[in-house]
PDB file of C-alpha atoms in Angstrom:
ATOM      1  CA  MET A   1      -1.997  11.520  -1.683  1.00 98.00           C
ATOM      2  CA  ALA A   2      -0.185   8.198  -1.802  1.00 98.00           C
ATOM      3  CA  ILE A   3       3.581   7.914  -1.329  1.00 98.00           C
ATOM      4  CA  GLY A   4       5.671   4.767  -1.574  1.00 97.00           C
ATOM      5  CA  ASP A   5       7.175   2.218  -3.925  1.00 96.00           C
ATOM      6  CA  SER A   6       5.919  -0.350  -6.446  1.00 95.00           C
ATOM      7  CA  ILE A   7       2.894  -1.458  -4.415  1.00 96.00           C
ATOM      8  CA  THR A   8       1.714   2.148  -4.099  1.00 98.00           C
ATOM      9  CA  GLU A   9       2.356   2.580  -7.827  1.00 97.00           C
ATOM     10  CA  GLY A  10       0.039  -0.399  -8.339  1.00 96.00           C
ATOM     11  CA  MET A  11       2.377  -2.792 -10.124  1.00 94.00           C
ATOM     12  CA  GLU A  12       0.820  -5.968 -11.546  1.00 92.00           C
ATOM     13  CA  ASP A  13      -2.741  -4.663 -11.129  1.00 96.00           C
ATOM     14  CA  ASP A  14      -3.194  -3.966 -14.829  1.00 93.00           C
ATOM     15  CA  SER A  15      -6.928  -3.270 -14.607  1.00 93.00           C
ATOM     16  CA  GLY A  16      -6.537   0.442 -15.384  1.00 90.00           C
ATOM     17  CA  PRO A  17      -7.377   2.087 -18.730  1.00 89.00           C
ATOM     18  CA  ASN A  18      -5.491   0.430 -21.613  1.00 89.00           C
ATOM     19  CA  GLY A  19      -3.937  -2.049 -19.176  1.00 90.00           C
ATOM     20  CA  GLU A  20      -2.244   0.634 -17.073  1.00 93.00           C
ATOM     21  CA  TYR A  21      -1.359  -0.146 -13.474  1.00 95.00           C
ATOM     22  CA  ARG A  22      -4.102   0.732 -10.998  1.00 96.00           C
ATOM     23  CA  GLY A  23      -3.382  -0.525  -7.477  1.00 97.00           C
ATOM     24  CA  PHE A  24      -4.824  -0.064  -4.002  1.00 98.00           C
ATOM     25  CA  ALA A  25      -4.269   3.710  -3.939  1.00 98.00           C
ATOM     26  CA  ASP A  26      -6.100   4.303  -7.225  1.00 97.00           C
ATOM     27  CA  ARG A  27      -8.907   1.974  -6.151  1.00 97.00           C
ATOM     28  CA  LEU A  28      -9.254   3.800  -2.839  1.00 98.00           C
ATOM     29  CA  ALA A  29      -9.208   7.189  -4.580  1.00 97.00           C
ATOM     30  CA  GLU A  30     -11.922   6.070  -7.000  1.00 95.00           C
ATOM     31  CA  HIS A  31     -14.066   5.001  -4.059  1.00 95.00           C
ATOM     32  CA  LEU A  32     -13.562   8.181  -2.034  1.00 95.00           C
ATOM     33  CA  GLY A  33     -13.970  10.322  -5.153  1.00 93.00           C
ATOM     34  CA  GLY A  34     -17.425   8.842  -5.647  1.00 90.00           C
ATOM     35  CA  ILE A  35     -18.613  10.322  -2.352  1.00 88.00           C
ATOM     36  CA  SER A  36     -16.831  13.668  -2.565  1.00 89.00           C
ATOM     37  CA  PRO A  37     -17.242  15.705  -5.773  1.00 88.00           C
ATOM     38  CA  ASP A  38     -14.166  17.892  -5.215  1.00 91.00           C
ATOM     39  CA  PHE A  39     -11.860  14.993  -4.378  1.00 95.00           C
ATOM     40  CA  ARG A  40      -8.280  15.484  -5.590  1.00 97.00           C
ATOM     41  CA  TYR A  41      -5.616  12.802  -5.789  1.00 98.00           C
ATOM     42  CA  ALA A  42      -1.902  12.365  -6.410  1.00 98.00           C
ATOM     43  CA  ASN A  43       0.133   9.154  -6.454  1.00 98.00           C
ATOM     44  CA  LEU A  44       3.888   9.640  -6.104  1.00 98.00           C
ATOM     45  CA  GLY A  45       4.715   5.942  -5.697  1.00 97.00           C
ATOM     46  CA  VAL A  46       7.431   4.577  -7.993  1.00 96.00           C
ATOM     47  CA  ARG A  47       8.771   1.016  -8.139  1.00 93.00           C
ATOM     48  CA  GLY A  48      12.102   0.478  -6.401  1.00 90.00           C
ATOM     49  CA  ARG A  49      11.953   3.649  -4.319  1.00 93.00           C
ATOM     50  CA  ARG A  50      13.717   3.443  -0.965  1.00 93.00           C
ATOM     51  CA  MET A  51      13.205   5.297   2.299  1.00 96.00           C
ATOM     52  CA  ARG A  52      15.492   8.143   1.265  1.00 95.00           C
ATOM     53  CA  HIS A  53      13.288   8.787  -1.779  1.00 95.00           C
ATOM     54  CA  ILE A  54       9.914   8.369  -0.087  1.00 97.00           C
ATOM     55  CA  PHE A  55      10.882  10.515   2.891  1.00 98.00           C
ATOM     56  CA  GLY A  56      12.881  12.740   0.578  1.00 97.00           C
ATOM     57  CA  GLU A  57      11.349  14.210  -2.554  1.00 96.00           C
ATOM     58  CA  GLN A  58       7.981  12.494  -2.043  1.00 97.00           C
ATOM     59  CA  LEU A  59       7.735  13.841   1.508  1.00 98.00           C
ATOM     60  CA  ASP A  60       8.745  17.336   0.409  1.00 98.00           C
ATOM     61  CA  GLN A  61       6.030  17.393  -2.252  1.00 97.00           C
ATOM     62  CA  THR A  62       3.430  16.128   0.215  1.00 98.00           C
ATOM     63  CA  LEU A  63       4.310  18.790   2.780  1.00 98.00           C
ATOM     64  CA  GLU A  64       4.095  21.461   0.086  1.00 97.00           C
ATOM     65  CA  TRP A  65       0.572  20.449  -0.923  1.00 96.00           C
ATOM     66  CA  LYS A  66      -0.674  19.513   2.605  1.00 96.00           C
ATOM     67  CA  PRO A  67      -3.455  17.089   1.621  1.00 97.00           C
ATOM     68  CA  ASP A  68      -6.103  15.966   4.099  1.00 96.00           C
ATOM     69  CA  LEU A  69      -4.969  12.343   3.856  1.00 97.00           C
ATOM     70  CA  VAL A  70      -1.805  10.482   2.840  1.00 98.00           C
ATOM     71  CA  THR A  71      -1.066   6.762   2.733  1.00 98.00           C
ATOM     72  CA  VAL A  72       2.540   5.743   3.444  1.00 98.00           C
ATOM     73  CA  LEU A  73       4.124   2.464   2.376  1.00 98.00           C
ATOM     74  CA  ALA A  74       7.877   2.789   2.880  1.00 97.00           C
ATOM     75  CA  GLY A  75      10.902   0.704   3.770  1.00 95.00           C
ATOM     76  CA  GLY A  76      10.242  -2.526   1.899  1.00 92.00           C
ATOM     77  CA  ASN A  77      13.049  -2.095  -0.612  1.00 90.00           C
ATOM     78  CA  ASP A  78      15.455  -1.147   2.194  1.00 92.00           C
ATOM     79  CA  VAL A  79      14.525  -4.142   4.333  1.00 93.00           C
ATOM     80  CA  LEU A  80      15.124  -6.523   1.412  1.00 84.00           C
ATOM     81  CA  ARG A  81      18.669  -5.242   0.900  1.00 83.00           C
ATOM     82  CA  PRO A  82      21.223  -7.161   2.990  1.00 75.00           C
ATOM     83  CA  GLY A  83      23.140  -5.427   5.719  1.00 78.00           C
ATOM     84  CA  GLY A  84      20.790  -2.538   6.350  1.00 86.00           C
ATOM     85  CA  ASP A  85      20.347  -1.368   9.961  1.00 94.00           C
ATOM     86  CA  LEU A  86      16.646  -1.762  10.762  1.00 96.00           C
ATOM     87  CA  ASP A  87      16.855   0.432  13.868  1.00 97.00           C
ATOM     88  CA  GLN A  88      18.286   3.331  11.876  1.00 96.00           C
ATOM     89  CA  LEU A  89      15.693   2.745   9.176  1.00 97.00           C
ATOM     90  CA  ALA A  90      12.945   2.920  11.798  1.00 97.00           C
ATOM     91  CA  GLU A  91      14.336   6.214  13.106  1.00 97.00           C
ATOM     92  CA  HIS A  92      14.173   7.671   9.591  1.00 97.00           C
ATOM     93  CA  PHE A  93      10.631   6.330   9.230  1.00 98.00           C
ATOM     94  CA  GLU A  94       9.523   7.939  12.481  1.00 97.00           C
ATOM     95  CA  TRP A  95      11.116  11.240  11.476  1.00 98.00           C
ATOM     96  CA  GLY A  96       9.090  11.227   8.243  1.00 98.00           C
ATOM     97  CA  ILE A  97       5.816  10.300   9.943  1.00 98.00           C
ATOM     98  CA  ARG A  98       6.295  13.041  12.544  1.00 97.00           C
ATOM     99  CA  ARG A  99       6.905  15.582   9.774  1.00 97.00           C
ATOM    100  CA  LEU A 100       3.566  14.646   8.220  1.00 97.00           C
ATOM    101  CA  ARG A 101       1.695  14.599  11.527  1.00 97.00           C
ATOM    102  CA  ASP A 102       3.170  17.925  12.648  1.00 96.00           C
ATOM    103  CA  ALA A 103       1.852  19.425   9.398  1.00 97.00           C
ATOM    104  CA  GLY A 104      -1.686  18.423  10.433  1.00 95.00           C
ATOM    105  CA  ILE A 105      -2.018  15.687   7.799  1.00 96.00           C
ATOM    106  CA  ARG A 106      -3.996  12.545   8.483  1.00 96.00           C
ATOM    107  CA  VAL A 107      -1.675   9.588   7.844  1.00 97.00           C
ATOM    108  CA  VAL A 108      -2.354   5.899   7.250  1.00 98.00           C
ATOM    109  CA  ILE A 109       0.730   3.666   7.513  1.00 98.00           C
ATOM    110  CA  LEU A 110       0.835   0.297   5.747  1.00 98.00           C
ATOM    111  CA  SER A 111       3.119  -2.231   7.442  1.00 97.00           C
ATOM    112  CA  GLY A 112       4.872  -5.240   5.872  1.00 94.00           C
ATOM    113  CA  HIS A 113       3.137  -8.437   4.786  1.00 94.00           C
ATOM    114  CA  ASP A 114       4.035 -12.017   5.696  1.00 93.00           C
ATOM    115  CA  THR A 115       6.358 -13.623   3.123  1.00 90.00           C
ATOM    116  CA  GLY A 116       6.645 -16.979   4.882  1.00 87.00           C
ATOM    117  CA  TRP A 117       4.851 -18.789   2.059  1.00 83.00           C
ATOM    118  CA  ILE A 118       7.080 -17.395  -0.728  1.00 80.00           C
ATOM    119  CA  PRO A 119      10.347 -19.168  -1.700  1.00 75.00           C
ATOM    120  CA  VAL A 120      13.458 -16.969  -1.327  1.00 74.00           C
ATOM    121  CA  LEU A 121      11.452 -14.135   0.230  1.00 81.00           C
ATOM    122  CA  ARG A 122      10.736 -16.315   3.262  1.00 87.00           C
ATOM    123  CA  TYR A 123      14.371 -15.791   4.258  1.00 88.00           C
ATOM    124  CA  TYR A 124      13.598 -12.096   4.725  1.00 89.00           C
ATOM    125  CA  ARG A 125      10.580 -12.862   6.892  1.00 94.00           C
ATOM    126  CA  GLY A 126      12.348 -12.041  10.166  1.00 95.00           C
ATOM    127  CA  ARG A 127      13.588  -8.662   8.911  1.00 95.00           C
ATOM    128  CA  ILE A 128      10.142  -7.769   7.603  1.00 95.00           C
ATOM    129  CA  ALA A 129       8.566  -8.758  10.929  1.00 96.00           C
ATOM    130  CA  VAL A 130      11.059  -6.667  12.951  1.00 96.00           C
ATOM    131  CA  PHE A 131      10.551  -3.588  10.801  1.00 97.00           C
ATOM    132  CA  SER A 132       6.770  -4.042  10.899  1.00 97.00           C
ATOM    133  CA  MET A 133       6.925  -4.019  14.698  1.00 97.00           C
ATOM    134  CA  HIS A 134       8.960  -0.811  14.482  1.00 97.00           C
ATOM    135  CA  MET A 135       6.189   0.662  12.336  1.00 97.00           C
ATOM    136  CA  ARG A 136       3.532  -0.312  14.851  1.00 96.00           C
ATOM    137  CA  ALA A 137       5.606   1.306  17.593  1.00 97.00           C
ATOM    138  CA  VAL A 138       5.937   4.487  15.530  1.00 97.00           C
ATOM    139  CA  ALA A 139       2.180   4.492  14.931  1.00 97.00           C
ATOM    140  CA  GLU A 140       1.533   4.205  18.672  1.00 96.00           C
ATOM    141  CA  ARG A 141       4.049   6.905  19.620  1.00 96.00           C
ATOM    142  CA  THR A 142       2.746   9.354  17.029  1.00 95.00           C
ATOM    143  CA  GLY A 143      -0.979   8.563  17.255  1.00 94.00           C
ATOM    144  CA  THR A 144      -1.006   7.500  13.621  1.00 96.00           C
ATOM    145  CA  GLU A 145      -3.411   5.024  12.042  1.00 97.00           C
ATOM    146  CA  ILE A 146      -1.898   1.842  10.635  1.00 97.00           C
ATOM    147  CA  VAL A 147      -3.091  -1.037   8.472  1.00 97.00           C
ATOM    148  CA  ASP A 148      -1.205  -4.190   9.423  1.00 95.00           C
ATOM    149  CA  LEU A 149      -0.853  -6.139   6.177  1.00 96.00           C
ATOM    150  CA  TRP A 150       0.693  -9.030   8.140  1.00 95.00           C
ATOM    151  CA  ALA A 151      -2.624  -9.495   9.929  1.00 94.00           C
ATOM    152  CA  LEU A 152      -4.605  -9.711   6.678  1.00 94.00           C
ATOM    153  CA  ASN A 153      -4.891 -13.466   6.285  1.00 91.00           C
ATOM    154  CA  ALA A 154      -6.274 -12.990   2.781  1.00 93.00           C
ATOM    155  CA  LEU A 155      -2.817 -11.799   1.693  1.00 94.00           C
ATOM    156  CA  THR A 156      -1.250 -15.177   2.525  1.00 90.00           C
ATOM    157  CA  ASP A 157      -3.371 -16.677  -0.269  1.00 91.00           C
ATOM    158  CA  SER A 158      -1.571 -16.981  -3.616  1.00 88.00           C
ATOM    159  CA  ARG A 159      -4.733 -15.763  -5.346  1.00 93.00           C
ATOM    160  CA  ALA A 160      -3.924 -12.266  -4.045  1.00 95.00           C
ATOM    161  CA  TRP A 161      -0.531 -12.184  -5.766  1.00 93.00           C
ATOM    162  CA  SER A 162       0.776 -11.880  -9.298  1.00 88.00           C
ATOM    163  CA  ASP A 163       2.925 -14.522 -10.964  1.00 88.00           C
ATOM    164  CA  ASP A 164       6.096 -12.800  -9.727  1.00 86.00           C
ATOM    165  CA  ARG A 165       4.991 -13.293  -6.077  1.00 81.00           C
ATOM    166  CA  LEU A 166       6.529  -9.894  -5.375  1.00 84.00           C
ATOM    167  CA  HIS A 167       3.504  -7.748  -6.138  1.00 92.00           C
ATOM    168  CA  LEU A 168      -0.195  -7.931  -5.424  1.00 96.00           C
ATOM    169  CA  ASN A 169      -2.548  -8.628  -8.309  1.00 96.00           C
ATOM    170  CA  GLY A 170      -5.881  -6.855  -8.770  1.00 96.00           C
ATOM    171  CA  ALA A 171      -7.596  -8.979  -6.109  1.00 96.00           C
ATOM    172  CA  GLY A 172      -4.815  -8.275  -3.600  1.00 97.00           C
ATOM    173  CA  HIS A 173      -4.858  -4.545  -4.249  1.00 97.00           C
ATOM    174  CA  GLN A 174      -8.642  -4.556  -3.815  1.00 97.00           C
ATOM    175  CA  ILE A 175      -8.273  -6.268  -0.411  1.00 97.00           C
ATOM    176  CA  VAL A 176      -5.847  -3.570   0.759  1.00 98.00           C
ATOM    177  CA  ALA A 177      -8.012  -0.744  -0.585  1.00 98.00           C
ATOM    178  CA  ALA A 178     -11.091  -2.162   1.141  1.00 97.00           C
ATOM    179  CA  ARG A 179      -9.203  -2.492   4.435  1.00 97.00           C
ATOM    180  CA  ILE A 180      -8.078   1.146   4.321  1.00 97.00           C
ATOM    181  CA  ALA A 181     -11.557   2.326   3.362  1.00 96.00           C
ATOM    182  CA  ASP A 182     -12.999   0.439   6.327  1.00 96.00           C
ATOM    183  CA  LEU A 183     -10.433   2.040   8.633  1.00 96.00           C
ATOM    184  CA  LEU A 184     -11.306   5.511   7.300  1.00 95.00           C
ATOM    185  CA  GLY A 185     -14.976   4.918   8.014  1.00 93.00           C
ATOM    186  CA  PHE A 186     -16.078   4.764   4.363  1.00 93.00           C
ATOM    187  CA  PRO A 187     -16.291   0.999   3.702  1.00 95.00           C
ATOM    188  CA  MET A 188     -16.234  -0.308   0.145  1.00 94.00           C
ATOM    189  CA  GLY A 189     -18.479  -3.205   1.013  1.00 91.00           C
ATOM    190  CA  PRO A 190     -18.971  -5.792   3.752  1.00 94.00           C
ATOM    191  CA  ARG A 191     -16.115  -6.574   6.101  1.00 94.00           C
ATOM    192  CA  GLU A 192     -15.737  -9.947   4.413  1.00 94.00           C
ATOM    193  CA  SER A 193     -14.462  -8.181   1.284  1.00 93.00           C
ATOM    194  CA  TRP A 194     -11.073  -7.927   2.967  1.00 95.00           C
ATOM    195  CA  THR A 195     -11.229 -10.579   5.706  1.00 94.00           C
ATOM    196  CA  ASP A 196     -12.526 -13.489   3.615  1.00 92.00           C
ATOM    197  CA  PRO A 197     -12.829 -12.488  -0.053  1.00 94.00           C
ATOM    198  CA  TRP A 198     -12.963 -16.024  -1.491  1.00 91.00           C
ATOM    199  CA  SER A 199     -15.767 -18.534  -1.104  1.00 87.00           C
ATOM    200  CA  THR A 200     -13.453 -21.538  -1.586  1.00 89.00           C
ATOM    201  CA  PRO A 201     -10.105 -22.523  -0.035  1.00 86.00           C
ATOM    202  CA  PRO A 202      -6.947 -22.077  -2.127  1.00 81.00           C
ATOM    203  CA  GLN A 203      -6.035 -24.897  -4.478  1.00 78.00           C
ATOM    204  CA  GLN A 204      -3.123 -26.992  -3.246  1.00 77.00           C
ATOM    205  CA  LEU A 205      -0.964 -28.378  -6.037  1.00 70.00           C
ATOM    206  CA  PRO A 206       0.747 -31.769  -5.646  1.00 81.00           C
ATOM    207  CA  ARG A 207       4.275 -31.508  -4.271  1.00 79.00           C
ATOM    208  CA  ILE A 208       5.976 -32.349  -7.568  1.00 82.00           C
ATOM    209  CA  LEU A 209       4.032 -29.598  -9.356  1.00 80.00           C
ATOM    210  CA  ARG A 210       4.840 -27.119  -6.594  1.00 74.00           C
ATOM    211  CA  ARG A 211       8.544 -27.865  -6.975  1.00 79.00           C
ATOM    212  CA  ARG A 212       8.327 -27.436 -10.736  1.00 80.00           C
ATOM    213  CA  GLU A 213       6.472 -24.152 -10.347  1.00 76.00           C
ATOM    214  CA  ASN A 214       8.983 -22.913  -7.769  1.00 76.00           C
ATOM    215  CA  ARG A 215      11.881 -23.662 -10.132  1.00 80.00           C
ATOM    216  CA  ARG A 216      10.141 -21.803 -12.937  1.00 79.00           C
ATOM    217  CA  TRP A 217       9.501 -18.843 -10.633  1.00 73.00           C
ATOM    218  CA  ALA A 218      13.128 -18.793  -9.492  1.00 74.00           C
ATOM    219  CA  ARG A 219      14.428 -18.681 -13.069  1.00 78.00           C
ATOM    220  CA  GLN A 220      11.942 -16.110 -14.341  1.00 77.00           C
ATOM    221  CA  TYR A 221      11.579 -13.797 -11.339  1.00 74.00           C
ATOM    222  CA  GLY A 222      13.641 -14.763  -8.295  1.00 70.00           C
ATOM    223  CA  VAL A 223      17.142 -14.735  -9.785  1.00 72.00           C
ATOM    224  CA  PRO A 224      16.692 -11.469 -11.757  1.00 73.00           C
ATOM    225  CA  TRP A 225      15.266  -9.809  -8.646  1.00 68.00           C
ATOM    226  CA  LEU A 226      18.216 -10.936  -6.501  1.00 71.00           C
ATOM    227  CA  ARG A 227      20.682  -9.840  -9.189  1.00 74.00           C
ATOM    228  CA  ARG A 228      19.232  -6.312  -9.195  1.00 71.00           C
ATOM    229  CA  ARG A 229      19.475  -6.176  -5.407  1.00 67.00           C
ATOM    230  CA  LEU A 230      23.110  -7.264  -5.386  1.00 68.00           C
ATOM    231  CA  MET A 231      24.016  -4.746  -8.092  1.00 68.00           C
ATOM    232  CA  GLY A 232      22.150  -1.914  -6.388  1.00 66.00           C
ATOM    233  CA  ARG A 233      19.923  -1.431  -9.411  1.00 66.00           C
ATOM    234  CA  SER A 234      16.185  -0.796  -9.500  1.00 66.00           C
ATOM    235  CA  SER A 235      13.481  -1.339 -12.096  1.00 68.00           C
ATOM    236  CA  GLY A 236      12.319   2.184 -11.269  1.00 68.00           C
ATOM    237  CA  ASP A 237      15.567   3.942 -12.196  1.00 73.00           C
ATOM    238  CA  GLY A 238      14.683   7.017 -14.270  1.00 79.00           C
ATOM    239  CA  ARG A 239      10.938   6.492 -13.849  1.00 89.00           C
ATOM    240  CA  LEU A 240       8.577   9.295 -12.795  1.00 93.00           C
ATOM    241  CA  PRO A 241       5.322   9.040 -10.772  1.00 95.00           C
ATOM    242  CA  LYS A 242       2.247   8.139 -12.786  1.00 94.00           C
ATOM    243  CA  ARG A 243       0.087  10.818 -11.132  1.00 95.00           C
ATOM    244  CA  PRO A 244       2.512  13.550  -9.984  1.00 96.00           C
ATOM    245  CA  GLU A 245       0.010  16.392  -9.510  1.00 96.00           C
ATOM    246  CA  LEU A 246      -2.707  16.798  -6.885  1.00 96.00           C
ATOM    247  CA  GLU A 247      -5.532  17.118  -9.385  1.00 96.00           C
ATOM    248  CA  TYR A 248      -9.275  16.548  -9.442  1.00 96.00           C
ATOM    249  CA  LEU A 249     -10.097  12.899  -9.898  1.00 93.00           C
ATOM    250  CA  HIS A 250     -13.146  13.703 -12.056  1.00 92.00           C
ATOM    251  CA  ASP A 251     -13.895  16.229 -14.773  1.00 92.00           C
ATOM    252  CA  GLU A 252     -16.206  19.167 -14.084  1.00 93.00           C
ATOM    253  CA  ALA A 253     -19.327  17.487 -15.453  1.00 93.00           C
ATOM    254  CA  THR A 254     -18.802  14.372 -13.332  1.00 93.00           C
ATOM    255  CA  ARG A 255     -18.154  16.467 -10.218  1.00 92.00           C
ATOM    256  CA  ALA A 256     -21.395  18.350 -10.800  1.00 93.00           C
ATOM    257  CA  ARG A 257     -23.274  15.071 -11.231  1.00 92.00           C
ATOM    258  CA  ILE A 258     -21.863  13.644  -7.997  1.00 90.00           C
ATOM    259  CA  ALA A 259     -22.649  16.867  -6.113  1.00 90.00           C
ATOM    260  CA  LEU A 260     -26.256  16.846  -7.381  1.00 90.00           C
ATOM    261  CA  ALA A 261     -26.728  13.198  -6.413  1.00 88.00           C
ATOM    262  CA  MET A 262     -25.385  13.899  -2.937  1.00 86.00           C
ATOM    263  CA  GLU A 263     -27.631  16.939  -2.552  1.00 85.00           C
ATOM    264  CA  GLU A 264     -30.714  14.991  -3.611  1.00 84.00           C
ATOM    265  CA  ALA A 265     -29.817  12.252  -1.140  1.00 83.00           C
ATOM    266  CA  GLY A 266     -29.211  14.778   1.648  1.00 81.00           C
ATOM    267  CA  VAL A 267     -25.611  13.642   2.085  1.00 77.00           C
ATOM    268  CA  LEU A 268     -22.933  16.066   3.263  1.00 74.00           C
ATOM    269  CA  GLU A 269     -19.503  16.052   1.615  1.00 73.00           C
ATOM    270  CA  SER A 270     -17.158  13.570   3.254  1.00 71.00           C
ATOM    271  CA  ASP A 271     -14.403  14.671   5.610  1.00 71.00           C
ATOM    272  CA  TYR A 272     -11.291  12.475   5.655  1.00 70.00           C
ATOM    273  CA  ASP A 273      -9.360  14.558   8.175  1.00 67.00           C
ATOM    274  CA  ALA A 274     -10.905  13.062  11.294  1.00 54.00           C
ATOM    275  CA  TYR A 275      -7.586  12.710  13.134  1.00 48.00           C
ATOM    276  CA  ALA A 276      -5.893  16.053  12.616  1.00 44.00           C
ATOM    277  CA  ALA A 277      -2.642  16.417  14.552  1.00 42.00           C
ATOM    278  CA  GLY A 278      -3.164  17.638  18.076  1.00 41.00           C
ATOM    279  CA  ASP A 279      -6.958  17.223  18.144  1.00 47.00           C
ATOM    280  CA  GLY A 280      -6.792  14.819  21.086  1.00 43.00           C
ATOM    281  CA  ALA A 281      -8.500  11.948  19.285  1.00 45.00           C
ATOM    282  CA  ALA A 282      -6.882   8.578  19.887  1.00 43.00           C
ATOM    283  CA  PRO A 283      -7.349   5.657  17.479  1.00 43.00           C
ATOM    284  CA  THR A 284      -8.252   2.277  18.933  1.00 40.00           C
ATOM    285  CA  SER A 285      -6.791  -1.152  18.296  1.00 40.00           C
ATOM    286  CA  SER A 286      -8.374  -3.694  15.957  1.00 43.00           C
ATOM    287  CA  PRO A 287      -7.239  -7.108  14.695  1.00 41.00           C
ATOM    288  CA  SER A 288      -5.461  -5.827  11.569  1.00 45.00           C
ATOM    289  CA  GLY A 289      -4.420  -2.373  12.585  1.00 44.00           C
ATOM    290  CA  THR A 290      -5.812   0.806  13.997  1.00 41.00           C
ATOM    291  CA  LYS A 291      -9.495   1.421  13.571  1.00 38.00           C
ATOM    292  CA  GLY A 292     -10.704   4.731  12.237  1.00 37.00           C
ATOM    293  CA  PRO A 293     -14.023   6.504  12.904  1.00 35.00           C
ATOM    294  CA  ASP A 294     -17.354   4.747  12.723  1.00 38.00           C
ATOM    295  CA  PRO A 295     -18.596   3.980   9.185  1.00 36.00           C
ATOM    296  CA  VAL A 296     -20.515   6.741   7.432  1.00 36.00           C
ATOM    297  CA  ASP A 297     -23.938   5.784   6.051  1.00 35.00           C
TER     298      ASP A 297
END
């Protein structure tokens, strides 16, 4: 299961069927579903959702279904609202993570990304950094795996972001999905797919063109986004999750085909619950988060 806000929903990655949003969670599910015929998946992420929603109704639904694995991306919309107490927000975050861990669910936390290169959002950089450190502390105290998006240098490249600079594009979502898959021990490709996905450096526009582009972005995206924040409104008001049920990812025929291929190859069905609560296993540190088990051939 995936719980969270617009990034979990997959906003601006319109590579799904009929241009529907896909995102890192869908991409990860598609990958894991290809190596486990009975894989089931739910995505409760909705744009604009705050901590009280994610560790409210989304948490309740997750605890009811008790999946083997859940990704958590929470707090971003709270951090970007002025005046919020980050320490209290971190306490709520830890409460939610402990609820999941105590239920025996394997959890992968996604921390905040660096916004230092983005106009307007760079002013929130300090708050994002502080809350991300809180998340790392929660991960350490609870023995939870974490993917540190701040440490993914590929995400400081504009080619990973949509025109609104608020959401990842398809390339950015693929980087995040590949990083999580690597952490889980079921890599989607070589390590370079998330550490260095481009063969060329980013294009640097002349200063005058950058200023013109920044003004266009401010008019089209920045000002409307700030206005919604100040008015306490959200683009997700009244919106429901795109995949609200924990259902099989594939139809029966596809599941049978995957199972037969795995049997012929002598491959056992994958187990994603390698760090069940209380099993004594301790994750180890790596440059961009907490490393999971060794890759599975």
